[in-house]
């Protein structure tokens, strides 16, 4: 019971900071997406393709979270966007305070969009609001089509599901229809994209959604 | 600071129960492996192949952990081995108490080997000793060869690394040599197997290791 109490307290303190972050993002007119997935589902590749496409369309920055190394930040920085690596040490998720501390590294009033790449973990990051506008879960084809049933919380709280690495469909027993049915069983409203960062399949639809959603959310924030 | 104190207390209470489990396993002459990986790396398939191969050689049982569903237990039960599903609810790892509570479901003195399939998570389960003899980390080719650097703890504490889904090597940019170098940079003594549960590649080596290691550990426990 004590454990549950402490967890509740930690989460409520996280929630307060998340709300501060959210107000700060709104004041600066920045839309924020929190990208969530297992390790190795292709978050970094997807972000690379996305920031590269958005150049000249949306002023984008990236926060990327990992236990160790700044490999992801190095990869993303090659696309000449502002990027800040958070290395969590042992922690299995980003929390609102880590994000808050990273914000002074950006000229926030010159940004339209901030992409936050969470730690690769399909469980724990679900519990930590960072102040984002929307959560985007990425699952990749080799992980298997049953992941929405086995890790339901992540799918329930996400606005978008990206099924990545569809180029590997011919070499696995992944059933795309079944994966989407399982995801919608958990979250009927979830928006689904099927993508490959190798072949480029489906990326245009995802890019279009990002631009439309950023435009909608920016308009709504001004009111 | 309060958080750290509480975590330490939880872990030390977990450690006590893990030691109880360990004594209980030893008394019953059961060797225990804790299988760890990301979601979707192929733990369940590997266990299916392993228990199927071991039939008539080692009396094997399985504990399988998931947030939700008993899909894995159903798959493993088809191989007619004793299996107990632990559904953790929200929890991101198995702990020693969950395992302890599962043990009465088995006739322990009739077993040689217990395989514990942990929750799919490359971070949190590393912190929880279950009383096992050895940890086995599975990483799969589509996850990318940099995972040992990004999630070092899991690789540091494992006796074995299984690089699974090598049948997908031709369709990814995974560098097998580099993955092994990265893993050995973290843990020079780690034993590596390269496997595919689709083609069967490398499984014989893994099976042979399991039998040898169970035999060694059983002998050592008798002394």
XYZ file of C-alpha atoms in Angstrom:
446
model
C 0.000 0.000 0.000
C 2.849 2.325 0.868
C 4.290 1.747 -2.573
C 1.024 2.723 -4.250
C 0.820 5.914 -2.161
C 4.345 6.969 -3.117
C 3.699 6.221 -6.775
C 0.511 8.289 -6.645
C 2.427 11.184 -5.105
C 5.173 10.996 -7.715
C 2.639 10.913 -10.515
C 0.674 13.856 -9.134
C 3.868 15.896 -8.832
C 4.723 14.883 -12.410
C 1.255 15.979 -13.494
C 1.761 19.469 -12.038
C 4.993 19.955 -13.935
C 3.409 18.519 -17.086
C 0.695 21.179 -16.840
C 3.365 23.884 -16.450
C 5.089 22.521 -19.566
C 1.755 22.505 -21.403
C 1.074 26.158 -20.549
C 4.613 27.092 -21.604
C 4.209 25.273 -24.940
C 0.877 27.018 -25.565
C 2.278 30.467 -24.699
C 5.030 29.892 -27.243
C 2.702 28.459 -29.879
C 4.518 25.125 -29.975
C 2.675 21.868 -30.660
C 4.221 18.820 -28.954
C 4.021 15.128 -29.845
C 5.299 12.399 -27.510
C 6.556 9.388 -29.515
C 6.376 6.050 -27.721
C 7.437 2.518 -28.608
C 9.473 -0.583 -27.815
C 13.224 -0.382 -28.306
C 14.113 -0.648 -31.972
C 10.735 0.037 -33.568
C 12.215 2.817 -35.685
C 11.349 6.002 -33.749
C 14.619 7.717 -34.624
C 14.408 6.838 -38.322
C 10.823 8.093 -38.423
C 11.864 11.357 -36.766
C 14.743 11.747 -39.222
C 12.380 11.335 -42.184
C 9.799 13.626 -40.589
C 12.078 16.561 -39.730
C 13.709 16.270 -43.135
C 10.304 16.490 -44.849
C 9.100 19.339 -42.623
C 12.085 21.589 -43.387
C 10.728 24.890 -44.737
C 7.175 23.919 -43.722
C 7.297 23.752 -39.924
C 10.066 24.883 -37.574
C 10.728 21.646 -35.734
C 12.921 20.614 -32.792
C 13.493 17.254 -31.138
C 14.073 15.975 -27.606
C 15.303 12.408 -27.558
C 15.433 10.183 -24.475
C 17.685 7.197 -23.853
C 19.179 5.431 -20.857
C 22.672 5.920 -22.255
C 24.450 7.374 -25.312
C 23.614 10.364 -27.479
C 23.547 8.323 -30.666
C 19.991 9.318 -31.510
C 20.687 13.034 -31.051
C 23.722 12.701 -33.341
C 21.621 11.053 -36.027
C 18.890 13.672 -35.797
C 21.336 16.614 -35.659
C 22.569 15.644 -39.128
C 19.234 16.952 -40.397
C 20.115 20.378 -39.012
C 17.274 20.707 -36.520
C 17.675 21.742 -32.883
C 17.970 18.568 -30.832
C 18.582 17.864 -27.145
C 19.434 14.408 -25.812
C 18.185 13.450 -22.365
C 20.090 10.472 -20.947
C 18.054 9.129 -18.067
C 20.772 6.980 -16.495
C 18.707 4.039 -15.356
C 15.239 5.556 -15.637
C 12.804 3.703 -17.863
C 10.814 6.714 -19.059
C 10.983 10.478 -19.531
C 9.159 12.560 -16.943
C 7.860 16.111 -17.088
C 10.775 17.511 -15.063
C 13.392 16.069 -17.445
C 11.553 17.723 -20.334
C 11.209 21.007 -18.451
C 14.966 21.081 -17.840
C 15.632 20.495 -21.537
C 13.458 23.390 -22.712
C 15.975 26.228 -22.116
C 18.137 24.613 -24.819
C 15.618 25.728 -27.456
C 14.445 29.085 -28.767
C 10.870 28.062 -28.090
C 9.218 31.131 -29.613
C 10.862 30.280 -32.926
C 9.378 26.764 -33.062
C 6.123 25.316 -34.407
C 6.607 21.682 -33.422
C 8.530 19.757 -30.781
C 8.873 15.988 -31.211
C 9.769 14.101 -28.040
C 11.264 10.639 -28.591
C 10.642 8.776 -25.346
C 12.778 5.938 -23.940
C 12.147 2.661 -25.798
C 9.662 1.003 -23.470
C 6.079 -0.014 -24.198
C 5.021 0.137 -20.531
C 6.350 2.819 -18.190
C 6.305 5.995 -20.328
C 2.513 5.609 -20.585
C 2.157 6.783 -16.971
C 4.045 10.077 -17.420
C 2.358 13.067 -19.030
C 5.063 15.397 -20.370
C 2.721 18.255 -21.302
C 2.364 17.041 -24.907
C -0.638 17.639 -27.166
C -0.766 14.057 -28.412
C 0.881 10.694 -27.911
C 1.956 8.689 -30.946
C 2.698 4.982 -30.497
C 4.936 3.239 -32.999
C 4.900 -0.546 -33.267
C 6.945 -2.354 -35.861
C 5.979 -5.380 -37.920
C 8.622 -7.771 -36.497
C 7.250 -7.214 -32.976
C 4.096 -9.166 -33.856
C 0.462 -8.165 -34.315
C -0.636 -8.980 -30.746
C 1.136 -6.081 -29.023
C -2.009 -3.903 -28.568
C -3.600 -6.685 -26.494
C -0.491 -7.321 -24.416
C 0.438 -3.670 -23.746
C -3.021 -2.055 -23.865
C -2.389 1.150 -21.908
C -0.010 2.632 -24.470
C -2.501 2.026 -27.284
C -5.432 3.348 -25.241
C -3.852 6.743 -24.543
C -2.418 7.364 -28.018
C -4.091 9.468 -30.683
C -2.038 7.803 -33.416
C -0.629 4.353 -34.079
C 2.151 4.031 -36.623
C 2.745 0.477 -37.823
C 6.330 0.763 -39.026
C 8.656 -1.504 -41.028
C 5.899 -2.672 -43.391
C 8.736 -3.547 -45.794
C 9.250 -6.618 -43.560
C 5.648 -7.863 -43.987
C 6.590 -10.496 -46.609
C 9.127 -12.081 -44.218
C 6.985 -12.331 -41.067
C 3.596 -13.738 -40.078
C 2.351 -10.268 -39.044
C -1.339 -9.817 -39.935
C -1.917 -6.115 -40.617
C -5.715 -6.371 -40.468
C -5.534 -8.192 -37.163
C -3.070 -5.668 -35.653
C -5.438 -2.822 -36.530
C -8.455 -4.713 -35.189
C -6.611 -5.375 -31.909
C -5.586 -1.697 -31.637
C -9.179 -0.508 -32.322
C -10.506 -3.023 -29.799
C -8.451 -1.102 -27.204
C -8.948 2.353 -28.729
C -11.677 2.634 -31.401
C -10.694 6.205 -32.364
C -6.980 5.561 -32.902
C -5.662 6.913 -36.219
C -3.452 4.333 -37.966
C -0.592 4.841 -40.445
C 1.331 2.017 -42.100
C 4.871 3.112 -42.871
C 8.362 2.074 -43.882
C 11.328 4.389 -43.437
C 13.288 2.172 -45.855
C 10.893 2.267 -48.823
C 9.108 5.479 -47.809
C 5.707 3.736 -47.927
C 2.970 5.581 -46.051
C 5.199 8.450 -44.943
C 3.391 11.073 -47.062
C 0.127 10.320 -45.230
C 1.861 10.650 -41.877
C 3.575 13.934 -42.875
C 0.238 15.324 -44.078
C -1.407 14.384 -40.779
C 1.401 16.075 -38.790
C 1.022 19.313 -40.725
C -2.784 19.313 -40.453
C -2.770 18.472 -36.748
C -0.144 21.118 -35.947
C -2.216 23.667 -37.843
C -5.423 22.653 -35.996
C -3.782 22.672 -32.580
C -2.043 26.007 -33.192
C -5.329 27.584 -34.247
C -7.110 26.153 -31.215
C -4.363 27.455 -28.883
C -4.762 31.009 -30.210
C -8.455 31.155 -29.246
C 15.665 11.521 -2.336
C 12.517 10.059 -0.792
C 11.865 8.259 -4.061
C 15.318 6.692 -4.045
C 14.898 5.540 -0.441
C 11.567 3.892 -1.194
C 12.967 2.219 -4.294
C 15.908 0.901 -2.308
C 13.544 -0.499 0.302
C 11.404 -2.178 -2.347
C 14.459 -3.678 -4.000
C 15.896 -4.963 -0.747
C 12.571 -6.589 0.157
C 12.529 -8.079 -3.371
C 16.047 -9.375 -2.808
C 15.013 -11.220 0.364
C 12.189 -13.013 -1.412
C 14.474 -13.743 -4.370
C 16.894 -15.466 -1.978
C 14.017 -17.504 -0.535
C 13.035 -18.523 -4.077
C 16.667 -19.407 -4.808
C 16.898 -21.671 -1.750
C 13.589 -23.294 -2.665
C 14.772 -23.939 -6.238
C 18.031 -25.460 -4.964
C 16.229 -27.682 -2.446
C 14.105 -29.038 -5.261
C 17.005 -29.389 -7.684
C 15.461 -27.010 -10.204
C 17.631 -24.757 -12.395
C 15.991 -21.437 -13.300
C 16.630 -19.112 -16.242
C 15.092 -15.617 -16.430
C 14.464 -14.625 -20.070
C 14.518 -10.892 -20.760
C 13.895 -8.779 -23.857
C 11.969 -6.034 -25.585
C 8.379 -6.746 -26.572
C 8.247 -8.888 -29.691
C 11.818 -10.172 -29.795
C 10.602 -13.762 -29.964
C 10.843 -14.959 -26.338
C 7.704 -17.079 -26.568
C 8.713 -18.699 -29.867
C 12.148 -19.471 -28.464
C 10.574 -21.053 -25.377
C 8.215 -23.089 -27.555
C 11.150 -24.446 -29.580
C 13.193 -25.058 -26.434
C 10.592 -26.974 -24.408
C 9.698 -28.988 -27.482
C 13.354 -29.979 -27.981
C 13.879 -30.725 -24.285
C 10.963 -33.183 -24.051
C 12.337 -36.480 -22.762
C 15.666 -34.856 -21.866
C 14.807 -32.348 -19.125
C 11.577 -31.966 -17.190
C 10.779 -28.330 -17.939
C 8.125 -25.866 -16.801
C 7.460 -22.251 -17.755
C 6.290 -19.096 -16.004
C 5.312 -16.372 -18.439
C 4.713 -12.724 -17.525
C 2.601 -10.173 -19.351
C 0.673 -7.029 -18.504
C -2.507 -8.517 -19.941
C -3.753 -11.692 -21.702
C -2.727 -15.305 -21.302
C -1.868 -15.705 -24.980
C 1.717 -16.756 -24.268
C 0.692 -19.416 -21.756
C -1.806 -20.801 -24.274
C 0.900 -21.053 -26.943
C 3.355 -22.746 -24.580
C 0.731 -25.120 -23.123
C 0.276 -26.635 -26.587
C 3.709 -28.192 -26.071
C 2.308 -30.059 -23.054
C 4.591 -28.558 -20.418
C 3.394 -27.143 -17.093
C 2.932 -23.388 -17.580
C 1.641 -20.595 -15.357
C 0.790 -17.137 -16.687
C 1.389 -14.145 -14.429
C -0.549 -11.085 -15.591
C 0.977 -8.088 -13.849
C -1.843 -5.619 -14.536
C 0.155 -2.486 -15.085
C 3.497 -3.594 -13.693
C 6.446 -3.364 -16.065
C 8.415 -6.327 -14.672
C 8.084 -9.553 -12.725
C 9.206 -9.425 -9.111
C 10.273 -12.192 -6.747
C 6.928 -12.247 -4.912
C 4.946 -12.773 -8.127
C 7.194 -15.732 -8.922
C 6.917 -17.081 -5.379
C 3.131 -17.020 -5.614
C 3.250 -18.914 -8.913
C 5.424 -21.754 -7.563
C 2.639 -23.782 -5.834
C 1.164 -24.347 -9.305
C 4.063 -26.682 -10.118
C 5.238 -30.045 -8.767
C 8.677 -28.571 -8.195
C 10.378 -31.773 -7.093
C 9.486 -33.307 -10.468
C 11.210 -30.560 -12.477
C 14.762 -30.039 -13.755
C 14.339 -26.626 -15.361
C 12.069 -23.619 -14.946
C 12.083 -20.974 -17.683
C 10.704 -17.581 -16.642
C 9.595 -15.352 -19.513
C 9.685 -11.835 -18.113
C 7.509 -8.902 -19.238
C 8.701 -7.469 -22.562
C 10.814 -4.550 -21.368
C 14.532 -3.963 -21.853
C 14.832 -1.722 -18.775
C 12.892 -2.440 -15.593
C 13.127 -6.230 -15.215
C 16.910 -5.828 -14.886
C 16.464 -4.462 -11.359
C 14.491 -7.435 -10.009
C 16.242 -10.640 -9.030
C 13.713 -13.483 -9.127
C 15.996 -16.093 -7.590
C 17.125 -17.403 -10.992
C 20.473 -19.055 -11.737
C 21.095 -17.027 -14.890
C 19.612 -14.233 -16.925
C 19.297 -14.634 -20.691
C 18.727 -11.527 -22.807
C 17.157 -11.901 -26.223
C 17.523 -9.109 -28.782
C 16.138 -9.464 -32.282
C 17.709 -8.337 -35.533
C 15.012 -5.779 -36.476
C 15.625 -3.910 -33.194
C 18.999 -2.714 -34.462
C 22.578 -3.523 -33.482
C 22.992 -0.584 -31.067
C 20.726 -1.908 -28.312
C 23.573 -3.087 -25.997
C 24.898 0.486 -25.850
C 21.497 2.056 -25.284
C 20.221 -0.438 -22.693
C 23.506 -1.520 -21.086
C 22.269 -2.827 -17.727
C 20.350 -5.740 -19.199
C 23.386 -6.849 -21.209
C 25.763 -6.390 -18.268
C 23.833 -8.707 -15.929
C 23.087 -11.459 -18.447
C 25.101 -14.632 -18.823
C 23.760 -15.191 -22.323
C 22.739 -13.024 -25.258
C 20.543 -14.569 -27.929
C 20.444 -12.598 -31.175
C 17.163 -13.831 -32.598
C 15.435 -13.502 -35.989
C 18.681 -13.845 -37.960
C 16.441 -14.872 -40.895
C 15.698 -11.129 -41.223
C 19.391 -10.167 -41.604
C 19.172 -9.817 -45.418
C 16.331 -7.291 -45.095
C 17.824 -4.972 -42.459
C 21.027 -3.004 -41.914
C 21.811 -4.978 -38.734
C 25.561 -5.630 -38.399
C 26.008 -8.887 -36.492
C 29.705 -8.324 -35.784
C 28.999 -4.855 -34.456
C 26.134 -6.063 -32.240
C 28.419 -8.655 -30.651
C 31.239 -6.109 -30.222
C 28.829 -3.699 -28.516
C 27.530 -6.457 -26.227
C 31.077 -7.542 -25.293
C 32.063 -3.913 -24.692
C 29.399 -3.942 -21.940
C 29.963 -7.541 -20.824
C 33.141 -9.236 -22.124
C 32.112 -12.672 -20.819
C 28.650 -12.789 -22.364
C 27.912 -15.986 -24.297
C 26.272 -15.244 -27.655
C 23.916 -17.380 -29.767
C 22.550 -16.362 -33.165
C 19.166 -17.942 -33.756
C 16.044 -18.022 -35.871
C 12.897 -19.762 -34.651
C 11.597 -19.673 -38.260
C 14.520 -21.439 -39.975
C 15.848 -23.173 -36.844
C 19.318 -21.645 -37.351
C 21.507 -21.716 -34.249
C 18.913 -23.430 -32.074
C 20.910 -26.644 -31.677
C 23.796 -24.690 -30.106
C 21.410 -22.975 -27.724
C 19.720 -26.284 -26.763
C 23.134 -27.872 -26.144
C 24.138 -24.962 -23.894
C 20.886 -25.253 -21.910
C 21.428 -28.956 -21.278
C 25.082 -28.496 -20.317
C 24.377 -25.544 -18.050
C 21.480 -27.296 -16.303
C 23.707 -30.307 -15.749
C 26.559 -28.128 -14.348
C 24.270 -26.140 -12.065
C 22.458 -29.223 -10.794
C 25.785 -30.873 -9.958
C 27.003 -27.738 -8.194
C 23.780 -27.497 -6.165
C 24.195 -31.068 -4.881
C 27.573 -30.280 -3.341
